[in-house]
Amino acid sequence: MTGYTMLRNGGVGNGGQTCMLRWSNRIRLTWLSFTLFIILVFFPLIAHYYLTTLDEADEAGKRIFGPRAGNELCEVKHVLDLCRIRESVSEELLQLEAKRQELNSEIAKLNLKIEACKKSIENAKQDLLQLKNVISQTEHSYKELMAQNQPKLSLPIRLLPEKDDAGLPPPKVIRGCRLHNCFDYSRCPLTSGFPVYVYDSDQFAFGSYLDPLVKQAFQATARANVYVTENADIACLYVILVGEIQEPVVLRPAELEKQLSSLPHWRTDGHNHVIINLSRKSDTQNLLYNVSTGRAMVAQSTFYASQYRPGFDLVVSPLVHAMSEPNFMEIPPQVPVKRKYLFTFQGEKIESLRSSLQEARSFEEEMEGDPPADYDDRIIATFKAVQDSRLDQVLVEFTCKNQPKASLPTEWALCGEREDRLELLKLSTFALIITPGDPHLVISSGCATRLFEALEVGAVPVVLGEQVQLPYQGMLQWNEAALVVPKPRVTEVHFLLRSLSDSDLLAMRRQGRFLWETYFSTADSIFNTVLAMIRTRIQIPAAPIREEAAAEIPHRSGKAAGTDPNMADNGDLDLGPVETEPPYASPKYLRNFTLTVTDFYRSWNSAPGPFHLFPHTPFDPVLPSEAKFLGSGTGFRPIGGGAGGSGKEFQAALGGNVPREQFTVVMLTYEREEVLMNSLERLNGLPYLNKVVVVWNSPKLPSEDLLWPDIGVPIMVVRTEKNSLNNRFLPWNEIETEAILSIDDDAHLRHDEIMFGFRVWREARDRIVGFPGRYHAWDIPHQSWLYNSNYSCELSMVLTGAAFFHKYYAYLYSYVMPQAIRDMVDEYINCEDIAMNFLVSHITRKPPIKVTSRWTFRCPGCPQALSHDDSHFHERHKCINFFVKVYGYMPLLYTQFRVDSVLFKTRLPHDKTKCFKFI
């Protein structure tokens, strides 16, 4: 105990205490080293092991402290940032994966739809094939039914005798010749086309005696006639010209008869021959008097009753204008209706039964005794009494101031020269024509000349003597253009003339002007009328009027046409079938062989109005029924319900009497390719459009690289021979529809406007139906007509830059309308639209129809047109006044009528759309 205490307290000594301290320090240093070794070696290993075990146990795979790709360990200070980046990238990867799976699902669905569409297409193809088969079978069945209902007819056998044909029994009396016993129908089958062979008069002896002007005019018109053939073996008719003979040559009847019998195809009796004797002067001799013409027809201006065969021979007009066209500037206007003199007459009777200069007995004394052998004395006394009474201003002269023209016995000879007679007739309301006193003289050249001159200057003929045979009588309704009064009624003539109303008088004057222009004025009109009369008598249909052959300009098409939003904005109005309907041509006029039989009486005896003869052709000016409208509407449809007449049914179909019909757009253009392409594109999707005919009016062809739009219908580009605005109205053979929409290349019309105009035109097919209206006005200070384009509630014209009209008017404009009008259009390069309005109003006596309130139709931004030129309106003023000269009066008619549709402005649902009103 003591020793231990000593040791502890240092009792052992200082050396023991020092050793203990040293040992204690060593132990502490060793422990500290060991502890540090353990901390520095084992703790990182344990921490690493723990952390590795923690990362491997993470189910979500979010290894924060685990090893990275490339054996790169995450640094401690960037752990949190890297973790956030990793979480963001992982989230984006998850979203992309979800989108990928969604797209794969959509692709699978679309593949299923594609397969379904393929199956639908296959089914549709099968259905279409079945429908085609059904249609084919239906058409075949229809043809079979039609064949059962129509008898099978074979064409008549053509009998062409190789030599003299004497098969017809001769008539008992030569004057008894009629068609049934003197005409060989076997040479003129219905399908023959009426071939006519014209002899060359120069090959025969009498040809050297013919008047050179008459012969030249006749040969020129024969060469241009559509019926004339050079093959005499197939001819139905043979024509020979024998007069007029030059003075002072006198051809003896026996000599002429011998020369006629020597004609190559005379065949012993001259059947199917026409002998024409044209008179150019009033004193033309009756060349064929006492000449045996056999079975040949005779056409001349002078006939005695002993030589005239009614229904067989023809009374023709004298050939006054042999080689010249009528000068319209010298023809007086048809208004005012009343002229200076009520009636006039100038003539002298060289040979009379009684003296015409002595005072005649009273009518009562004559009636008590024997009836007078000649009414000329009574006629003279009556008209002198009217002249002396001064109730009306008349001029009658029964003796000529100068030497009268040569005339036949008992015929009133003409006085003075032709120019002097015309000047007097221009001042006359009526022109007296006194027939010869000899009842055996059926017609004379002098009477025919008086009739010709009266019609030429607009003096209404008053023919005294009902026994006279006027030119083309039986074919023309002379009571619509002249007054034929029996001579015993001479005392009532003055009363009759005064009682005629102005409207009736103007109608007769217009009809007389029409007869003169169509059947009297030129050699063409006379020759065509003679052939048309014979052809009509034997009931052969007329040759179809020619159409202009369209010389197509090759062009590339394929550019898909866009749809202008302004063009397609139609609201709730359904314009028609928007599906691609194949072009449908208007039905052809197929009444070929029954036409002259069924329409003959109605056309000539029941035709309405003074212009019932207007639908003639240049080759057949007689028959009006040969160029009728190919079907016309019967007026507006009633308002209200009914099958096909209400709501959607009305909008979706044309309806009416022609439920299926299309129209053709005719567009005139001149070197404005960009404007033209835009206009064509605006037609894309237009219902009921058959085709577009582009009239390329420039000698320069379109650009070769120009790509034309594909609008769903054919586009025909037609090349013209010259730059003429008349080309707009040529009857191109490519136009297969009755309805024509004439439109300028810069016209800007919406589809609903066009469709509405088409619907209105179908209810008024004989009118011009369009959008921009104009009117004419009388300029009092200058005493002339003016063209006016100001806004007005009244109009008389519709511009054809945007208008519907019937193709029939294209024929009339190009072939029938006076050439002087077309020449003026070419001279001014203007006024073609005015000329068309004049023509239609002249024919129908109706004004045009304006649709909608649109007054202009120019597209915005288009190049300036010719109509903006300052001289444009001055030229149109001149055109109107010249056209009035040509027609002889102002044919334009005013109207305040405009057609609008309730559906055009009001947007109504289909179930509320019950009617289609015109206001």
PDB file of C-alpha atoms in Angstrom, residues 70-188:
ATOM      1  CA  GLY A  70     -18.356   5.442 -68.877  1.00  0.00           C
ATOM      2  CA  ASN A  71     -17.568   4.742 -65.186  1.00  0.00           C
ATOM      3  CA  GLU A  72     -17.939   8.422 -64.368  1.00  0.00           C
ATOM      4  CA  LEU A  73     -19.103   9.001 -60.818  1.00  0.00           C
ATOM      5  CA  CYS A  74     -21.305  11.854 -59.918  1.00  0.00           C
ATOM      6  CA  GLU A  75     -19.439  14.598 -58.128  1.00  0.00           C
ATOM      7  CA  VAL A  76     -20.908  15.551 -54.876  1.00  0.00           C
ATOM      8  CA  LYS A  77     -21.296  19.243 -55.548  1.00  0.00           C
ATOM      9  CA  HIS A  78     -23.228  18.661 -58.839  1.00  0.00           C
ATOM     10  CA  VAL A  79     -25.445  15.866 -57.659  1.00  0.00           C
ATOM     11  CA  LEU A  80     -28.562  17.927 -57.192  1.00  0.00           C
ATOM     12  CA  ASP A  81     -28.227  19.749 -60.549  1.00  0.00           C
ATOM     13  CA  LEU A  82     -27.576  16.559 -62.410  1.00  0.00           C
ATOM     14  CA  CYS A  83     -30.499  14.929 -60.727  1.00  0.00           C
ATOM     15  CA  ARG A  84     -32.823  17.661 -61.791  1.00  0.00           C
ATOM     16  CA  ILE A  85     -31.544  17.522 -65.386  1.00  0.00           C
ATOM     17  CA  ARG A  86     -31.897  13.781 -65.420  1.00  0.00           C
ATOM     18  CA  GLU A  87     -35.452  13.969 -64.137  1.00  0.00           C
ATOM     19  CA  SER A  88     -36.354  16.554 -66.838  1.00  0.00           C
ATOM     20  CA  VAL A  89     -34.837  14.523 -69.656  1.00  0.00           C
ATOM     21  CA  SER A  90     -36.477  11.410 -68.365  1.00  0.00           C
ATOM     22  CA  GLU A  91     -39.850  13.202 -68.313  1.00  0.00           C
ATOM     23  CA  GLU A  92     -39.423  14.370 -71.917  1.00  0.00           C
ATOM     24  CA  LEU A  93     -38.458  10.888 -72.966  1.00  0.00           C
ATOM     25  CA  LEU A  94     -41.583   9.543 -71.347  1.00  0.00           C
ATOM     26  CA  GLN A  95     -43.747  12.112 -73.159  1.00  0.00           C
ATOM     27  CA  LEU A  96     -42.134  11.334 -76.501  1.00  0.00           C
ATOM     28  CA  GLU A  97     -42.715   7.704 -75.942  1.00  0.00           C
ATOM     29  CA  ALA A  98     -46.388   8.381 -75.220  1.00  0.00           C
ATOM     30  CA  LYS A  99     -46.711  10.435 -78.392  1.00  0.00           C
ATOM     31  CA  ARG A 100     -45.021   7.751 -80.397  1.00  0.00           C
ATOM     32  CA  GLN A 101     -47.476   5.184 -79.132  1.00  0.00           C
ATOM     33  CA  GLU A 102     -50.378   7.575 -79.891  1.00  0.00           C
ATOM     34  CA  LEU A 103     -49.128   8.152 -83.467  1.00  0.00           C
ATOM     35  CA  ASN A 104     -48.737   4.472 -84.001  1.00  0.00           C
ATOM     36  CA  SER A 105     -52.354   4.048 -82.911  1.00  0.00           C
ATOM     37  CA  GLU A 106     -53.529   6.751 -85.332  1.00  0.00           C
ATOM     38  CA  ILE A 107     -51.537   5.227 -88.176  1.00  0.00           C
ATOM     39  CA  ALA A 108     -53.179   1.929 -87.519  1.00  0.00           C
ATOM     40  CA  LYS A 109     -56.612   3.561 -87.600  1.00  0.00           C
ATOM     41  CA  LEU A 110     -55.826   5.398 -90.847  1.00  0.00           C
ATOM     42  CA  ASN A 111     -54.631   2.189 -92.423  1.00  0.00           C
ATOM     43  CA  LEU A 112     -57.957   0.673 -91.532  1.00  0.00           C
ATOM     44  CA  LYS A 113     -59.752   3.624 -93.099  1.00  0.00           C
ATOM     45  CA  ILE A 114     -57.632   3.334 -96.248  1.00  0.00           C
ATOM     46  CA  GLU A 115     -58.562  -0.265 -96.568  1.00  0.00           C
ATOM     47  CA  ALA A 116     -62.228   0.644 -96.077  1.00  0.00           C
ATOM     48  CA  CYS A 117     -61.971   3.372 -98.754  1.00  0.00           C
ATOM     49  CA  LYS A 118     -60.371   0.955-101.148  1.00  0.00           C
ATOM     50  CA  LYS A 119     -63.235  -1.427-100.597  1.00  0.00           C
ATOM     51  CA  SER A 120     -65.719   1.427-101.083  1.00  0.00           C
ATOM     52  CA  ILE A 121     -64.018   2.437-104.341  1.00  0.00           C
ATOM     53  CA  GLU A 122     -64.186  -1.092-105.589  1.00  0.00           C
ATOM     54  CA  ASN A 123     -67.852  -1.270-104.676  1.00  0.00           C
ATOM     55  CA  ALA A 124     -68.493   2.085-106.365  1.00  0.00           C
ATOM     56  CA  LYS A 125     -66.752   0.865-109.496  1.00  0.00           C
ATOM     57  CA  GLN A 126     -68.929  -2.173-109.503  1.00  0.00           C
ATOM     58  CA  ASP A 127     -72.042  -0.037-109.006  1.00  0.00           C
ATOM     59  CA  LEU A 128     -70.937   2.320-111.786  1.00  0.00           C
ATOM     60  CA  LEU A 129     -70.376  -0.591-114.116  1.00  0.00           C
ATOM     61  CA  GLN A 130     -73.815  -1.911-113.284  1.00  0.00           C
ATOM     62  CA  LEU A 131     -75.352   1.511-113.874  1.00  0.00           C
ATOM     63  CA  LYS A 132     -73.615   1.752-117.239  1.00  0.00           C
ATOM     64  CA  ASN A 133     -74.985  -1.623-118.170  1.00  0.00           C
ATOM     65  CA  VAL A 134     -78.445  -0.564-117.057  1.00  0.00           C
ATOM     66  CA  ILE A 135     -78.189   2.649-119.074  1.00  0.00           C
ATOM     67  CA  SER A 136     -76.980   0.752-122.112  1.00  0.00           C
ATOM     68  CA  GLN A 137     -79.828  -1.717-121.802  1.00  0.00           C
ATOM     69  CA  THR A 138     -82.312   1.117-121.321  1.00  0.00           C
ATOM     70  CA  GLU A 139     -81.045   2.913-124.409  1.00  0.00           C
ATOM     71  CA  HIS A 140     -81.250  -0.290-126.378  1.00  0.00           C
ATOM     72  CA  SER A 141     -84.781  -0.885-125.151  1.00  0.00           C
ATOM     73  CA  TYR A 142     -85.717   2.701-126.006  1.00  0.00           C
ATOM     74  CA  LYS A 143     -84.378   2.304-129.523  1.00  0.00           C
ATOM     75  CA  GLU A 144     -86.309  -0.912-129.914  1.00  0.00           C
ATOM     76  CA  LEU A 145     -89.516   0.765-128.750  1.00  0.00           C
ATOM     77  CA  MET A 146     -88.954   3.695-131.079  1.00  0.00           C
ATOM     78  CA  ALA A 147     -88.263   1.317-133.935  1.00  0.00           C
ATOM     79  CA  GLN A 148     -91.511  -0.489-133.197  1.00  0.00           C
ATOM     80  CA  ASN A 149     -93.500   2.748-133.192  1.00  0.00           C
ATOM     81  CA  GLN A 150     -91.891   4.117-136.334  1.00  0.00           C
ATOM     82  CA  PRO A 151     -92.538   2.325-139.593  1.00  0.00           C
ATOM     83  CA  LYS A 152     -89.537   1.336-141.598  1.00  0.00           C
ATOM     84  CA  LEU A 153     -89.470   3.432-144.731  1.00  0.00           C
ATOM     85  CA  SER A 154     -87.181   3.052-147.674  1.00  0.00           C
ATOM     86  CA  LEU A 155     -86.100   6.055-149.643  1.00  0.00           C
ATOM     87  CA  PRO A 156     -87.913   6.590-152.936  1.00  0.00           C
ATOM     88  CA  ILE A 157     -86.239   5.184-155.998  1.00  0.00           C
ATOM     89  CA  ARG A 158     -84.685   7.831-158.179  1.00  0.00           C
ATOM     90  CA  LEU A 159     -85.738   7.554-161.779  1.00  0.00           C
ATOM     91  CA  LEU A 160     -83.048   9.013-163.962  1.00  0.00           C
ATOM     92  CA  PRO A 161     -83.952   8.407-167.614  1.00  0.00           C
ATOM     93  CA  GLU A 162     -80.992   7.824-169.855  1.00  0.00           C
ATOM     94  CA  LYS A 163     -82.674   9.410-172.863  1.00  0.00           C
ATOM     95  CA  ASP A 164     -85.914  11.113-173.826  1.00  0.00           C
ATOM     96  CA  ASP A 165     -88.550  10.470-171.221  1.00  0.00           C
ATOM     97  CA  ALA A 166     -92.155  10.590-172.428  1.00  0.00           C
ATOM     98  CA  GLY A 167     -93.729   8.681-169.608  1.00  0.00           C
ATOM     99  CA  LEU A 168     -96.214  11.409-168.615  1.00  0.00           C
ATOM    100  CA  PRO A 169     -99.483  11.489-170.560  1.00  0.00           C
ATOM    101  CA  PRO A 170     -99.902  14.807-172.334  1.00  0.00           C
ATOM    102  CA  PRO A 171    -102.636  17.128-171.007  1.00  0.00           C
ATOM    103  CA  LYS A 172    -105.627  17.687-173.237  1.00  0.00           C
ATOM    104  CA  VAL A 173    -105.003  21.418-173.260  1.00  0.00           C
ATOM    105  CA  ILE A 174    -101.613  23.025-172.774  1.00  0.00           C
ATOM    106  CA  ARG A 175    -103.238  25.662-170.531  1.00  0.00           C
ATOM    107  CA  GLY A 176    -104.410  22.813-168.347  1.00  0.00           C
ATOM    108  CA  CYS A 177    -100.873  22.134-167.111  1.00  0.00           C
ATOM    109  CA  ARG A 178    -100.642  21.703-163.368  1.00  0.00           C
ATOM    110  CA  LEU A 179     -98.068  20.045-161.176  1.00  0.00           C
ATOM    111  CA  HIS A 180     -99.892  16.721-161.070  1.00  0.00           C
ATOM    112  CA  ASN A 181     -99.908  16.281-164.858  1.00  0.00           C
ATOM    113  CA  CYS A 182     -96.960  18.353-166.090  1.00  0.00           C
ATOM    114  CA  PHE A 183     -94.290  17.850-163.437  1.00  0.00           C
ATOM    115  CA  ASP A 184     -92.235  14.687-162.949  1.00  0.00           C
ATOM    116  CA  TYR A 185     -92.064  14.146-159.180  1.00  0.00           C
ATOM    117  CA  SER A 186     -89.898  11.064-159.601  1.00  0.00           C
ATOM    118  CA  ARG A 187     -86.919  13.266-160.366  1.00  0.00           C
ATOM    119  CA  CYS A 188     -87.379  15.162-157.089  1.00  0.00           C
TER     120      CYS A 188
END
